Amino acid sequence: MSAARESDAEQLVHVVREADGEPAGALVLLHGRGTDERDLLPVLDVLDPERRLVGLTPGAPLVFGPGQRHWYVVPRVGYPDPDTFHAAYAQLTAFLDGWLAAREIGWERTLVGGFSMGCVMSYATALGPGRPSPAGILAMSGFIPTVAGWEPELDARAGLPVLIAHGARDPIISVQFARAARERLSAAGLAVEYHESQAAHHIDPRTVPALVDWVARTAPRS
């Protein structure tokens, strides 16, 4: 099946959930493989019930059909296709940088997270070389990518809050990826909070209270 790629000159399709009043910061959530920009929209209200943050859910640039967006091609789990990964990475970071600047919200006031393939792009956006450090990373059921031409820049990220949530019974992305990310990021001095449940490849409702608490503690105050 062939994919259509949106022009790099175009903005990514996206949905915005406004804050209740002047936002204290932003919460960006990136969807997983084969869904779209509306998939995680309800999760914004779950994670930020007081609506202190403006929420943003961008759609991935590769389109395989209605509601079937992908951030990159998957030749092997853990190892994104370099061409499509780098194209999406460049487009996503440029879009987010511009959107946040237009809203006058710095990355230091922005939480970025995602599920599955969106988790991978969250790691890439937050840890990429030369990238500004966000307020925190919410990594759900994903992995730090291994891809030619991209390496995480961890030396300048000491103390950066990261919450990793993963299901031990995940048949799509093994929990070993989450455990490896915990070890790698903790060794580099990032402030990692790790939650492993008996879930498969989904957001475990039993973990949601911990996610909500982490967002409340990590998000900037107005």
Coordinates of C-alpha atoms in Angstrom, one line a residue:
M1 CA 0.0 0.0 0.0
S2 CA 1.4 3.4 -1.0
A3 CA 1.3 6.4 1.2
A4 CA 0.7 10.0 0.4
R5 CA 3.1 12.5 2.1
E6 CA 1.9 16.0 3.0
S7 CA 4.2 18.7 1.6
D8 CA 6.9 19.8 4.1
A9 CA 5.9 23.4 3.3
E10 CA 2.4 22.7 4.8
Q11 CA 1.5 22.7 8.4
L12 CA 0.6 19.4 9.9
V13 CA -3.1 18.9 10.4
H14 CA -3.9 19.3 14.0
V15 CA -6.5 19.8 16.7
V16 CA -6.3 22.3 19.5
R17 CA -8.0 22.0 22.9
E18 CA -7.9 25.5 24.5
A19 CA -7.1 26.0 28.1
D20 CA -9.6 27.4 30.6
G21 CA -8.3 30.9 30.7
E22 CA -4.7 31.9 30.0
P23 CA -2.7 28.7 29.6
A24 CA 0.1 27.9 32.0
G25 CA 1.8 25.9 29.3
A26 CA 1.1 23.4 26.6
L27 CA 0.5 19.6 26.4
V28 CA 1.3 18.0 23.1
L29 CA 0.2 14.4 22.4
L30 CA 1.3 12.4 19.3
H31 CA -0.9 9.6 18.1
G32 CA 0.1 6.1 17.3
R33 CA 0.3 4.1 14.1
G34 CA -2.7 4.0 11.8
T35 CA -4.9 6.5 13.7
D36 CA -5.0 10.3 13.4
E37 CA -4.9 13.7 15.1
R38 CA -8.2 13.1 16.9
D39 CA -7.2 9.8 18.5
L40 CA -5.7 11.2 21.7
L41 CA -7.9 14.3 21.8
P42 CA -10.0 12.9 24.7
V43 CA -6.9 12.1 26.6
L44 CA -6.1 15.8 27.0
D45 CA -9.0 16.3 29.3
V46 CA -8.1 13.1 31.2
L47 CA -4.6 14.2 31.8
D48 CA -5.4 17.9 32.4
P49 CA -8.9 17.9 33.8
E50 CA -8.6 21.5 35.1
R51 CA -7.6 22.6 31.6
R52 CA -4.6 24.6 32.8
L53 CA -2.7 23.8 29.6
V54 CA -3.5 24.4 26.0
G55 CA -3.6 21.0 24.3
L56 CA -2.4 20.1 20.8
T57 CA -2.7 16.8 18.9
P58 CA -0.9 16.9 15.5
G59 CA -1.5 14.4 12.7
A60 CA 1.3 12.4 11.2
P61 CA 2.4 13.3 7.6
L62 CA 2.2 9.9 6.0
V63 CA -1.4 9.0 4.9
F64 CA -2.3 5.4 4.0
G65 CA -6.0 5.9 3.9
P66 CA -8.8 7.7 5.8
G67 CA -7.8 8.0 9.4
Q68 CA -4.7 6.0 8.7
R69 CA -1.7 8.3 9.5
H70 CA 1.8 7.2 10.2
W71 CA 4.9 9.0 11.3
Y72 CA 7.3 6.7 9.5
V73 CA 7.6 3.4 7.7
V74 CA 8.3 0.4 10.0
P75 CA 10.8 -2.1 8.6
R76 CA 11.5 -3.5 12.1
V77 CA 10.2 -2.5 15.5
G78 CA 12.7 -0.2 17.2
Y79 CA 14.4 0.8 13.9
P80 CA 12.4 3.4 11.9
D81 CA 13.0 3.7 8.2
P82 CA 15.5 6.6 8.0
D83 CA 14.0 8.5 5.1
T84 CA 10.5 8.7 6.4
F85 CA 11.6 9.2 10.0
H86 CA 13.9 12.1 9.2
A87 CA 11.2 13.8 7.0
A88 CA 8.6 13.5 9.7
Y89 CA 11.0 14.6 12.4
A90 CA 11.9 17.7 10.4
Q91 CA 8.3 18.6 9.7
L92 CA 7.1 17.9 13.2
T93 CA 9.8 19.9 15.0
A94 CA 9.4 22.8 12.6
F95 CA 5.6 22.8 13.1
L96 CA 5.8 22.5 16.9
D97 CA 8.4 25.2 17.2
G98 CA 6.3 27.6 15.0
W99 CA 3.0 26.8 16.8
L100 CA 4.5 27.3 20.3
A101 CA 6.2 30.5 19.2
A102 CA 2.9 31.8 17.8
R103 CA 1.2 31.1 21.1
E104 CA 4.2 32.6 23.0
I105 CA 4.8 29.4 25.0
G106 CA 8.3 28.2 25.4
W107 CA 9.4 24.6 25.3
E108 CA 10.3 24.9 29.0
R109 CA 6.5 25.2 29.6
T110 CA 5.6 22.4 27.3
L111 CA 5.0 18.7 28.0
V112 CA 5.3 16.4 25.0
G113 CA 4.2 12.8 24.9
G114 CA 2.6 10.2 22.8
F115 CA 1.6 6.6 22.4
S116 CA 3.4 3.9 20.4
M117 CA 4.8 5.5 17.2
G118 CA 3.8 8.9 18.7
C119 CA 5.9 8.0 21.8
V120 CA 8.9 7.4 19.5
M121 CA 8.4 10.9 17.9
S122 CA 8.1 12.4 21.4
Y123 CA 11.4 11.0 22.4
A124 CA 12.9 12.2 19.1
T125 CA 11.5 15.7 19.5
A126 CA 12.5 16.1 23.1
L127 CA 15.9 14.5 23.0
G128 CA 17.1 15.3 19.5
P129 CA 20.5 17.0 19.0
G130 CA 20.3 20.7 19.3
R131 CA 16.6 20.6 20.3
P132 CA 15.3 22.7 23.2
S133 CA 14.4 20.7 26.3
P134 CA 10.7 20.5 27.2
A135 CA 9.2 20.6 30.6
G136 CA 8.8 16.8 30.5
I137 CA 8.3 13.7 28.3
L138 CA 5.3 11.4 28.6
A139 CA 6.4 8.1 27.0
M140 CA 3.6 5.6 26.6
S141 CA 4.2 2.2 25.0
G142 CA 7.1 3.2 22.7
F143 CA 10.9 3.3 22.5
I144 CA 13.9 5.6 21.9
P145 CA 14.5 5.2 18.2
T146 CA 17.6 3.7 16.7
V147 CA 17.9 5.3 13.2
A148 CA 20.9 6.3 11.1
G149 CA 21.6 10.0 11.3
W150 CA 19.8 10.6 14.7
E151 CA 21.1 10.1 18.2
P152 CA 19.6 11.4 21.4
E153 CA 21.4 14.2 23.1
L154 CA 21.3 13.3 26.8
D155 CA 24.2 15.3 28.3
A156 CA 22.2 18.5 28.6
R157 CA 19.0 16.7 29.8
A158 CA 20.0 15.9 33.4
G159 CA 16.9 16.3 35.7
L160 CA 14.4 16.3 32.8
P161 CA 11.2 14.6 34.0
V162 CA 10.2 11.5 32.0
L163 CA 7.3 9.2 32.7
I164 CA 7.5 5.8 31.0
A165 CA 4.3 3.7 31.0
H166 CA 4.3 0.3 29.2
G167 CA 2.4 -3.0 29.3
A168 CA 4.4 -6.1 30.2
R169 CA 2.1 -8.1 27.8
D170 CA 2.5 -5.7 24.9
P171 CA 2.7 -7.9 21.7
I172 CA 3.5 -5.0 19.4
I173 CA 6.3 -3.1 21.1
S174 CA 8.1 -5.3 23.7
V175 CA 8.3 -4.0 27.3
Q176 CA 12.0 -4.6 26.9
F177 CA 12.2 -1.3 25.0
A178 CA 10.7 0.6 27.9
R179 CA 13.1 -1.1 30.4
A180 CA 16.0 -0.2 28.2
A181 CA 14.8 3.4 27.9
R182 CA 14.5 3.6 31.7
E183 CA 18.0 2.4 32.2
R184 CA 19.5 4.6 29.5
L185 CA 17.8 7.8 30.6
S186 CA 18.3 7.2 34.3
A187 CA 22.0 6.6 33.8
A188 CA 22.2 9.9 32.0
G189 CA 20.6 11.7 35.0
L190 CA 17.1 12.3 33.7
A191 CA 14.3 12.1 36.3
V192 CA 12.6 8.9 35.2
E193 CA 9.3 7.7 36.7
Y194 CA 8.5 4.2 35.5
H195 CA 5.1 2.4 35.4
E196 CA 4.9 -1.2 34.1
S197 CA 1.5 -2.9 34.2
Q198 CA 0.1 -6.2 32.9
A199 CA -1.5 -4.4 29.9
A200 CA -1.1 -5.2 26.2
H201 CA -0.6 -2.4 23.6
H202 CA -2.9 0.2 25.0
I203 CA -3.1 2.9 27.7
D204 CA -3.9 0.9 30.8
P205 CA -6.7 2.5 32.8
R206 CA -5.0 1.4 36.0
T207 CA -2.0 3.6 35.1
V208 CA -4.0 6.7 34.3
P209 CA -4.1 8.1 37.9
A210 CA -0.3 8.0 37.9
L211 CA -0.2 9.8 34.5
V212 CA -2.6 12.5 35.7
D213 CA -0.6 13.0 38.9
W214 CA 2.6 13.3 36.9
V215 CA 1.2 15.9 34.6
A216 CA -0.2 17.9 37.5
R217 CA 3.3 17.8 39.2
T218 CA 5.3 18.4 36.1
A219 CA 3.3 21.0 34.2
P220 CA 4.2 24.6 34.8
R221 CA 2.1 26.8 37.1
S222 CA 0.6 30.0 35.9

